[in-house]
Coordinates of C-alpha atoms in Angstrom, one line a residue:
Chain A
X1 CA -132.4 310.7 109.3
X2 CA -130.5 311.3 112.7
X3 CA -129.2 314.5 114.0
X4 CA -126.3 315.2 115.5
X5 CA -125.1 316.8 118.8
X6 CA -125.0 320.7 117.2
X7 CA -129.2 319.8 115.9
X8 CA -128.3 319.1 112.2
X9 CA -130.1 317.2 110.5
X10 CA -128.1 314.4 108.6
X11 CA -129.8 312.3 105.4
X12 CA -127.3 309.2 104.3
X13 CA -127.0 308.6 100.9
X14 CA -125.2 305.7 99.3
X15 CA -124.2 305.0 95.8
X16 CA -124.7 301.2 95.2
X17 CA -123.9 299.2 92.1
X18 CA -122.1 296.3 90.6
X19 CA -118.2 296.4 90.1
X20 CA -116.9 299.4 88.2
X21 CA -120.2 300.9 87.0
X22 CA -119.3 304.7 87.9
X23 CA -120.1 304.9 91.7
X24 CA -116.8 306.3 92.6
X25 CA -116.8 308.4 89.9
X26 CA -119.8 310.4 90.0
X27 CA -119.3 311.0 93.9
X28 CA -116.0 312.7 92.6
X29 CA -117.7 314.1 90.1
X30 CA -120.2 315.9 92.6
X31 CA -117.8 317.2 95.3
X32 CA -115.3 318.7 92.4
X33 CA -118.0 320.3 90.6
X34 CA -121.5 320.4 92.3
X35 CA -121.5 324.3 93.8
X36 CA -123.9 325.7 96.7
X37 CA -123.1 322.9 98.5
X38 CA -120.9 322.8 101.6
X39 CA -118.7 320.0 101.3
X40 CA -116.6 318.1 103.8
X41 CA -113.4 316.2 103.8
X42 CA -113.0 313.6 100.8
X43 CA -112.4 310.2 102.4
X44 CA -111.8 307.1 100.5
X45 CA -110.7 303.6 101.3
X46 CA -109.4 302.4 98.1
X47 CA -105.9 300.6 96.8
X48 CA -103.6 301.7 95.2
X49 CA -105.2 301.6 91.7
X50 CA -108.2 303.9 93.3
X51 CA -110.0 301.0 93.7
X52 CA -112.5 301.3 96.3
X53 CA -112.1 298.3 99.0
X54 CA -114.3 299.5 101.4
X55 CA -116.2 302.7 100.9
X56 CA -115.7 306.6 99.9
X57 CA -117.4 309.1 102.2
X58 CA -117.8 312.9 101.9
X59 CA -120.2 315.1 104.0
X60 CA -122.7 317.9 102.2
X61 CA -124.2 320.4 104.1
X62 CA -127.0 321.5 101.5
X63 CA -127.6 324.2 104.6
X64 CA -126.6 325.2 107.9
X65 CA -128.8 322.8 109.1
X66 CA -128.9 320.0 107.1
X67 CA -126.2 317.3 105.9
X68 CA -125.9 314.7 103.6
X69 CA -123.9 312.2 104.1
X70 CA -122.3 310.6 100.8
X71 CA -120.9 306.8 100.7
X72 CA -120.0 304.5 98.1
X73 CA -119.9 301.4 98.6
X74 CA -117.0 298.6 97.3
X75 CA -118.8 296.6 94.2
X76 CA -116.7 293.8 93.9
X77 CA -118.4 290.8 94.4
X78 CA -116.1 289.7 97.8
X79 CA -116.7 293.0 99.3
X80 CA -120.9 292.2 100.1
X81 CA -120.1 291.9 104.0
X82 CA -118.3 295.9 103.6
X83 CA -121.3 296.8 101.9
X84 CA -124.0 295.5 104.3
X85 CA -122.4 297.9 107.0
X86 CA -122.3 300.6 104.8
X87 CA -125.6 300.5 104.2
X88 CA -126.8 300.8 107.9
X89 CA -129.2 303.7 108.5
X90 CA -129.8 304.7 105.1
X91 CA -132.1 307.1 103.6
X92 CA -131.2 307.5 100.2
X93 CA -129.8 304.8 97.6
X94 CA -128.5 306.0 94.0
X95 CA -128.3 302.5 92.1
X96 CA -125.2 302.9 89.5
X97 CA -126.2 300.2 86.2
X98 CA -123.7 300.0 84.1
X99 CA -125.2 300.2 80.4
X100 CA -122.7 297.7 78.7
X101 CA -124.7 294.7 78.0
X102 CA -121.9 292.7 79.5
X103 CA -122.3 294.1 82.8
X104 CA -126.1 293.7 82.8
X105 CA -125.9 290.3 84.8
X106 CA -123.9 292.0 87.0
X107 CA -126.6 295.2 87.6
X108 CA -128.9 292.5 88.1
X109 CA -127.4 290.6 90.8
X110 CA -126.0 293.9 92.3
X111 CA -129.9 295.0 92.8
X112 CA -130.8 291.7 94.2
X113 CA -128.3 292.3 97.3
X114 CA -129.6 295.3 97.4
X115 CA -133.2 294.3 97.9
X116 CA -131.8 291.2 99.7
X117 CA -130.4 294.1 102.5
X118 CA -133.3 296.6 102.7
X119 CA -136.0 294.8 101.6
X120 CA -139.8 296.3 101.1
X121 CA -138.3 299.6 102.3
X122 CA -136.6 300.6 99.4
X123 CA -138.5 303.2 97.2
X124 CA -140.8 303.7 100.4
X125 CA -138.8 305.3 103.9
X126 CA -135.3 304.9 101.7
X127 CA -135.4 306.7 98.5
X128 CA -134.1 305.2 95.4
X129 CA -132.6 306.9 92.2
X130 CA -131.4 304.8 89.2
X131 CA -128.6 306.1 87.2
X132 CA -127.9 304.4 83.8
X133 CA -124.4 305.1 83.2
X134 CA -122.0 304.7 80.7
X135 CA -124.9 305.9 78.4
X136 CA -121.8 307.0 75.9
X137 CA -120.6 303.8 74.9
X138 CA -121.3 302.8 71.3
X139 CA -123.2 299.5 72.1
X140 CA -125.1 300.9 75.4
X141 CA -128.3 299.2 76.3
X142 CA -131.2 300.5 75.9
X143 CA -132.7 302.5 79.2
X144 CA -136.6 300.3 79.0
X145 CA -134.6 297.1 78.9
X146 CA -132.4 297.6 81.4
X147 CA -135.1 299.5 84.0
X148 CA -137.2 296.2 82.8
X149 CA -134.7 294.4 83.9
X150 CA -133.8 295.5 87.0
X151 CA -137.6 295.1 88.0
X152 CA -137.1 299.2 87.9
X153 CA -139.7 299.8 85.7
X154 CA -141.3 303.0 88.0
X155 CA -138.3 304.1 89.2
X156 CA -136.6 307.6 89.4
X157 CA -133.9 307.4 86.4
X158 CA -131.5 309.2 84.6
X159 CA -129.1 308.5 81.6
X160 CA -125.5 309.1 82.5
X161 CA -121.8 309.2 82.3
X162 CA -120.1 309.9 85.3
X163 CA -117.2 310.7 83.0
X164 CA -118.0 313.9 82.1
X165 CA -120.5 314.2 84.6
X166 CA -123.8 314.5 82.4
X167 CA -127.2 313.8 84.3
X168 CA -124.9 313.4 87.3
X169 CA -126.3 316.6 89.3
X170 CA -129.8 315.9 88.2
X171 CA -129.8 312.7 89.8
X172 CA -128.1 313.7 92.9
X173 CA -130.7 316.2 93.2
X174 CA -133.4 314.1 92.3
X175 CA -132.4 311.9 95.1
X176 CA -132.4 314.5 98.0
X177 CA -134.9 316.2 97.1
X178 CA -136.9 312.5 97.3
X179 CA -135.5 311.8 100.3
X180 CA -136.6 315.5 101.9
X181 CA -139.9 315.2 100.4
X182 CA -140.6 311.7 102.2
X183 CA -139.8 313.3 105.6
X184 CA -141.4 316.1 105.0
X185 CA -145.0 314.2 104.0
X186 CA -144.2 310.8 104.4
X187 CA -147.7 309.4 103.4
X188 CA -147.6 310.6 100.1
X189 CA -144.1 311.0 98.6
X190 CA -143.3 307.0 98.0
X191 CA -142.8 306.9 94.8
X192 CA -140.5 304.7 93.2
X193 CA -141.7 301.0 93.1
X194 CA -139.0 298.6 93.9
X195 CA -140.7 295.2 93.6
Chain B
X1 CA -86.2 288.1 127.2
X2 CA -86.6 284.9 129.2
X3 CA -87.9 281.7 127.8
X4 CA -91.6 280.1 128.3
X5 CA -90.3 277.2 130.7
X6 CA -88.0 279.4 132.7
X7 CA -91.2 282.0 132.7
X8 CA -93.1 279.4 134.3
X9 CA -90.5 278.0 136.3
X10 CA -90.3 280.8 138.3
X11 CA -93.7 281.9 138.4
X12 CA -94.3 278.3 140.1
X13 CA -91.6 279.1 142.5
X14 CA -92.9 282.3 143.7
X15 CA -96.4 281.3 143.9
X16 CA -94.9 278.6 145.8
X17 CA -93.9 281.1 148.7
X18 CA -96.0 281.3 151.7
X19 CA -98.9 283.8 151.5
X20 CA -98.7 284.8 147.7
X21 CA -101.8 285.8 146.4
X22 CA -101.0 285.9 143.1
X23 CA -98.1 286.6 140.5
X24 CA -98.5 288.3 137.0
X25 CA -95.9 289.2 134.7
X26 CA -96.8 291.9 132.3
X27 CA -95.0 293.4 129.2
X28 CA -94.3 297.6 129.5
X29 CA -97.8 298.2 127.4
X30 CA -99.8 296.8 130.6
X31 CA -100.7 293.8 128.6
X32 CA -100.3 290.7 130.7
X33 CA -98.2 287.7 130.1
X34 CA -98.1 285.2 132.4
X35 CA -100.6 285.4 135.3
X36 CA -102.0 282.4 137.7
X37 CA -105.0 284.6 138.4
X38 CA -107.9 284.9 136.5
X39 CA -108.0 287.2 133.3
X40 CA -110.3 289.7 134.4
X41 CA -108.5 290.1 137.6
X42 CA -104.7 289.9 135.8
X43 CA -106.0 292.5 133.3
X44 CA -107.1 294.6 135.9
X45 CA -103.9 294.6 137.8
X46 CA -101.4 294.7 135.0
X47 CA -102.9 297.9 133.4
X48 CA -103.2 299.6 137.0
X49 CA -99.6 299.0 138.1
X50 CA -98.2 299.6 135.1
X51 CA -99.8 302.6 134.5
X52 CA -98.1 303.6 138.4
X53 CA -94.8 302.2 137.5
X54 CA -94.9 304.6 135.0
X55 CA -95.4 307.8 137.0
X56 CA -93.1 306.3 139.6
X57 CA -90.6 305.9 137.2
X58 CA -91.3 309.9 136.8
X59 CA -90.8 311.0 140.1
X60 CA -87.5 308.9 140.8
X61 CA -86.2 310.6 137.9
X62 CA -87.1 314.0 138.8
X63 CA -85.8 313.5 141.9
X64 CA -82.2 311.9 140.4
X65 CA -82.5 308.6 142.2
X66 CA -81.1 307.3 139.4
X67 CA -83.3 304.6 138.6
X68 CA -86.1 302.4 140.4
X69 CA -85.2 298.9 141.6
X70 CA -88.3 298.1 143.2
X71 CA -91.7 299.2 144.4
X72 CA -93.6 297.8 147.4
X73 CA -96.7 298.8 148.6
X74 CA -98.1 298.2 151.7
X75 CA -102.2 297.3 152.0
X76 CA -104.4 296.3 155.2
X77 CA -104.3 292.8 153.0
X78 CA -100.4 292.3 153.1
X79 CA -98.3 294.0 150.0
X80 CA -98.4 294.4 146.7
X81 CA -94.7 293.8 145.3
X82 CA -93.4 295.5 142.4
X83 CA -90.4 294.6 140.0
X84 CA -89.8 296.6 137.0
X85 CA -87.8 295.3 134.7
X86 CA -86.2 296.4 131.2
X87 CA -89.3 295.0 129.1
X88 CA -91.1 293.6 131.9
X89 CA -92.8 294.2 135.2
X90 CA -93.2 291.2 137.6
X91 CA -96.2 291.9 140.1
X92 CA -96.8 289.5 143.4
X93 CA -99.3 289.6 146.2
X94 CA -98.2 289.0 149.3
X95 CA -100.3 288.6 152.5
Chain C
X1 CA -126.5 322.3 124.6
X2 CA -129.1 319.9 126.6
X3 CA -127.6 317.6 129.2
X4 CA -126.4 314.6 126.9
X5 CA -124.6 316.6 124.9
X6 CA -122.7 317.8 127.6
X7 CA -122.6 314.5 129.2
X8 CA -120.9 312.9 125.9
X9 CA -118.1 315.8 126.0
X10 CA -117.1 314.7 129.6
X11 CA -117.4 310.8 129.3
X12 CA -114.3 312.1 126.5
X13 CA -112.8 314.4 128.1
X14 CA -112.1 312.0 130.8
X15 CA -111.3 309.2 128.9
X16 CA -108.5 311.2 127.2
X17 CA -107.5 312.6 131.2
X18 CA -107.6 309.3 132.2
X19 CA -103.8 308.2 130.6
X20 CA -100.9 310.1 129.1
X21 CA -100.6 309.7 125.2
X22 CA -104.2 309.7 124.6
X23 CA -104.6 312.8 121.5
X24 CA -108.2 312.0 121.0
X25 CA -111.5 310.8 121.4
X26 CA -114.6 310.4 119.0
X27 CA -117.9 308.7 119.7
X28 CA -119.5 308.0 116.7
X29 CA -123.0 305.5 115.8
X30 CA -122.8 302.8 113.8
X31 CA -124.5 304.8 110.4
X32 CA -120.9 305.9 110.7
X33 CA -122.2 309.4 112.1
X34 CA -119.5 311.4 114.3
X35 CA -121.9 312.2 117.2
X36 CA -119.1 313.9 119.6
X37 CA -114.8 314.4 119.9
X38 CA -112.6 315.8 121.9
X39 CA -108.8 316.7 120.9
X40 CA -105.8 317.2 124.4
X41 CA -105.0 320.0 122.6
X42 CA -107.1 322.5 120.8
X43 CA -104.9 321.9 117.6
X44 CA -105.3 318.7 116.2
X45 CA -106.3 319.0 112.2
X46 CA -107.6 315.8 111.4
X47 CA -110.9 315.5 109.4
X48 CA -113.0 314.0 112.1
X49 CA -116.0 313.0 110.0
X50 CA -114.1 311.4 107.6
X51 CA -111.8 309.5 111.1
X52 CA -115.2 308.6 112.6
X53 CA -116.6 307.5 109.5
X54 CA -113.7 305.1 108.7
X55 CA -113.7 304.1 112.7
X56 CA -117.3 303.1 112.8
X57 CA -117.0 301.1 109.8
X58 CA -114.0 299.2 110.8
X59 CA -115.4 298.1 113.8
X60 CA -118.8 297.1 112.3
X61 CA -117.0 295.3 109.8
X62 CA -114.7 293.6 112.1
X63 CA -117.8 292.4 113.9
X64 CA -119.4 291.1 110.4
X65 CA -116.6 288.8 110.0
X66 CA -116.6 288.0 113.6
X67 CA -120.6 286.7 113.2
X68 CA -119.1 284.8 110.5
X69 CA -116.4 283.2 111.9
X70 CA -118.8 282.6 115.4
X71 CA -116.3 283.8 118.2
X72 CA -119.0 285.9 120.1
X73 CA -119.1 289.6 120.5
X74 CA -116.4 292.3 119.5
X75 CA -115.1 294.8 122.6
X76 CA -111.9 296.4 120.8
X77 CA -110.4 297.1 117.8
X78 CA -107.2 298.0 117.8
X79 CA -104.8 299.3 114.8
X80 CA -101.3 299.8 115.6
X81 CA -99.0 302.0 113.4
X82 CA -95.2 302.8 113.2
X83 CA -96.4 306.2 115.1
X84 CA -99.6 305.9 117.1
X85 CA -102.6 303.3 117.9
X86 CA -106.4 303.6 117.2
X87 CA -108.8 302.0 119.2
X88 CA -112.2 300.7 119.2
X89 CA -114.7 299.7 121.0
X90 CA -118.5 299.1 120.4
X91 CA -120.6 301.4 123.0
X92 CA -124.1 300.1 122.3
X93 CA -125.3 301.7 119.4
X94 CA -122.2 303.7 119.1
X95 CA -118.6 303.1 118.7
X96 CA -115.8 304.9 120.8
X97 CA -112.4 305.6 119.1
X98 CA -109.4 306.7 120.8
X99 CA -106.3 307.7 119.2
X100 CA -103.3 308.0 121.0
X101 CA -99.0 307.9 120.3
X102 CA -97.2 304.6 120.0
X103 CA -96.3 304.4 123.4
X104 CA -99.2 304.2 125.2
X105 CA -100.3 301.4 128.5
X106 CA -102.5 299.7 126.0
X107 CA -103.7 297.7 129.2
X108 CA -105.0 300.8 131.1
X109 CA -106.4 302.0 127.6
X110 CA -108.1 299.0 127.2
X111 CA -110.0 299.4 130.9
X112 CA -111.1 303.1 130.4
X113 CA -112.6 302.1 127.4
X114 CA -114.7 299.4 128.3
X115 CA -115.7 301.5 131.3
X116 CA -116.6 304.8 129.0
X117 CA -117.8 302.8 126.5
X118 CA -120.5 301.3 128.9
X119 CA -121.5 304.6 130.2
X120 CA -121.9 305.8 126.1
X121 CA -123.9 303.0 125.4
X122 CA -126.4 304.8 128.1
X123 CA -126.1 308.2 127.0
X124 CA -126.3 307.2 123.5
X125 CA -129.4 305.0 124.0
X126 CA -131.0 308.5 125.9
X127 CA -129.6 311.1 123.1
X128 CA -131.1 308.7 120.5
X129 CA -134.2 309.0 122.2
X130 CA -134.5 312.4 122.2
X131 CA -133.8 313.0 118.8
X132 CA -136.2 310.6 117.0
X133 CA -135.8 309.4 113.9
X134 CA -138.8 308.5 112.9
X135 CA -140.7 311.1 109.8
X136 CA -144.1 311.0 111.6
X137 CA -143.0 313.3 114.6
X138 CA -141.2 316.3 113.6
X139 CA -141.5 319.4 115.1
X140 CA -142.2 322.8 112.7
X141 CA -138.5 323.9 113.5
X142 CA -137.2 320.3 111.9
X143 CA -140.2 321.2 109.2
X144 CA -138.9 324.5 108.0
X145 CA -135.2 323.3 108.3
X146 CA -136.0 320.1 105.4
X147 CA -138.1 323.3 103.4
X148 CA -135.1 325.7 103.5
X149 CA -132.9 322.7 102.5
X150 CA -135.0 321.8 99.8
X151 CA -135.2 325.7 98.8
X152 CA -131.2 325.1 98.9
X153 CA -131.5 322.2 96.0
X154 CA -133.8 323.9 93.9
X155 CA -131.5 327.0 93.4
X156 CA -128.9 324.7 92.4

């Protein structure tokens, strides 16, 4: 939580996740769809494929008073330095699994840098949401095994796809309303168990 | 352009002369090229007279002097000596 | 406005009076958080957050690969383009970015910088103070502005 020079209040929230898993995605998902928010500029670093190299960013003022700040971060596997400094000063971390079994090595080591970054604070002071996406896909995994998994067992989740944008909202709600909750009675809103 | 060992050359020379200070060469973009003082000092000193070159260079034009040859100024220490040049500006204390 | 505030705006404002060529200033923390930017002329559309954003996590990732590579701390950042430069320079828990045409005394730049930026490092460590971010001590206003926020969601 910081504020800026005009007294807003600004929350960061980052979507995290391995390679491909929907990140991008369901961020664009949000700002072209999500209404009653107040959204900013679209920024993404990305190549030419829409890629993203280094991060997407767009600002959400839920009201006049209050912004959240919206990053993705890059999930290939050489981009870990980008996403350590994306993650500096976060308060809210949606964690994009990608349900093809395939990918599930790659959830797994995507949530160990994640917990290798912010440590025993995740779930506590910085609010996690899990997001099971590509939920569509014939062979999908099933939700307990990947949440089992993950070590995600009491997590926040939600089955997804980012495609067409089911669960999407709800779990971007989910997340900032966590993250409100936790400032506004910070004793007894940790919920999720990250360990 | 002129070549490193020229460059040098006459950088040597000059700081040869009796009662230089210093000599810095420094490209139009107040970065410094050659120098035989030290870098903070040769960074300070390109940006600042370049950056007064510049609004020299202004006020000989607006006045139709058709150009400026050289700048000198003088200082209780001695003088600082100014020579602008198409892509370059050679600076020497004197004094 | 209280007195940082202000005190960022004209650390700026005289950065950008300091040299010809400079179109604008942002000072933003290293969360990637525009904190405060001035334009030289009141029409500039550029979408700052998004600028400060990408500026703040330039610089932080420039210094990443500079722990990496062990050659000390990073002062400036500088991109040059066919039209224009952006610079920038760490200012304690903040970075300053200037952006300015392509014909610009990147020397004199360079000094202003390092000078402002010092001076932001100060204001920056005092504005940080002052607006703590820790949950434990909110004040009502900051209470009832997270409630009507969370009011916000639930209509959603």
């Amino acid at each position: 939580m910081k504020k800026d020079t005009q007294g807003r209040i600004h929350f960061k929230i980052v979507f995290w996740g391995p390679s491909l898993s929907g990140k991008t995605t369901a961020l664009r998902w949000i700002y072209d769809n999500v209404e009653g928010l107040n959204k900013g500029g679209f920024t993404s670093v990305a190549d030419h494929t829409g890629r993203t190299l280094f991060f997407d960013y767009t600002p959400m003022q839920a009201t006049a008073q209050v912004v959240f700040d919206v990053y993705t971060v890059a999930g290939q596997r050489r981009h870990r330095g980008q996403r350590k400094v994306i993650l500096t000063g976060v308060d809210g971390i949606i964690f994009v699994a990608d349900s093809s079994p395939d990918q599930m090595e790659a959830n797994i080591e995507s949530m160990a840098e994640l917990r290798s970054f912010v440590g025993e604070e995740l779930g506590h002071s910085i609010s996690l949401v899990v997001m099971l996406n590509k939920q569509d896909l014939p062979n999908a995994m099933e939700k307990t095994v990947m949440l089992a998994k993950l070590g995600l067992g009491n997590a926040p989740n939600f089955t997804t796809c980012a495609l067409t944008g089911e669960n999407v909202k709800r779990t971007f709600r989910q997340v900032t309303r966590d993250i409100l909750m936790y400032h506004l009675y910070p004793k007894t809103s940790a919920k999720a168990s990250a360990s | 352009m002129i070549g490193g060992k020229a460059l040098k050359d006459s950088l040597k020379r000059l700081g040869a002369h009796e009662g230089v200070r210093g000599v810095i060469i420094t490209n139009m973009e107040g970065l410094p090229i050659s120098s035989n003082l030290n870098a903070e000092t040769t960074e300070v000193i390109s940006a600042l007279v370049t950056s007064l070159v510049g609004k020299a260079k202004r006020v000989v034009d607006e006045l139709g002097e058709g150009g400026m040859n050289f700048l000198t100024i003088s200082t209780p220490k001695g003088e600082v000596m100014v020579a602008p040049e198409e892509d370059y500006i050679l600076i020497v204390l004197r004094g | 406005m209280s007195i940082t505030v202000r005190q960022f705006d004209e650390i700026l404002s005289d950065v950008i009076k300091s040299e010809p060529g400079i179109k604008k200033t942002i000072l933003v923390d290293r969360t990637g958080l525009t904190i405060a930017h001035v334009s030289k002329f009141s029409y500039y559309p550029v979408d700052v957050d998004g600028i400060g954003a990408i500026a703040s996590a330039v610089f932080c990732a420039s210094e990443e690969q500079g722990k990496s590579l062990d050659v000390g701390d990073l002062t400036i950042v500088t991109s040059e383009f066919g039209d224009g430069k952006i610079f920038a320079a760490g200012a304690g828990k903040g970075v300053l970015c200037v952006i300015t045409d392509k014909e610009v005394n990147i020397g004199m730049i360079r000094l202003t910088m390092m000078k402002a930026a010092a001076e932001l490092a100060k204001v920056l460590d005092e504005f940080m103070a002052e607006k703590p971010a820790v949950a434990a001590g909110k004040t009502d206003a900051e209470r009832e502005e997270l409630r009507a926020a969370l009011g916000e969601l639930e209509k959603g």
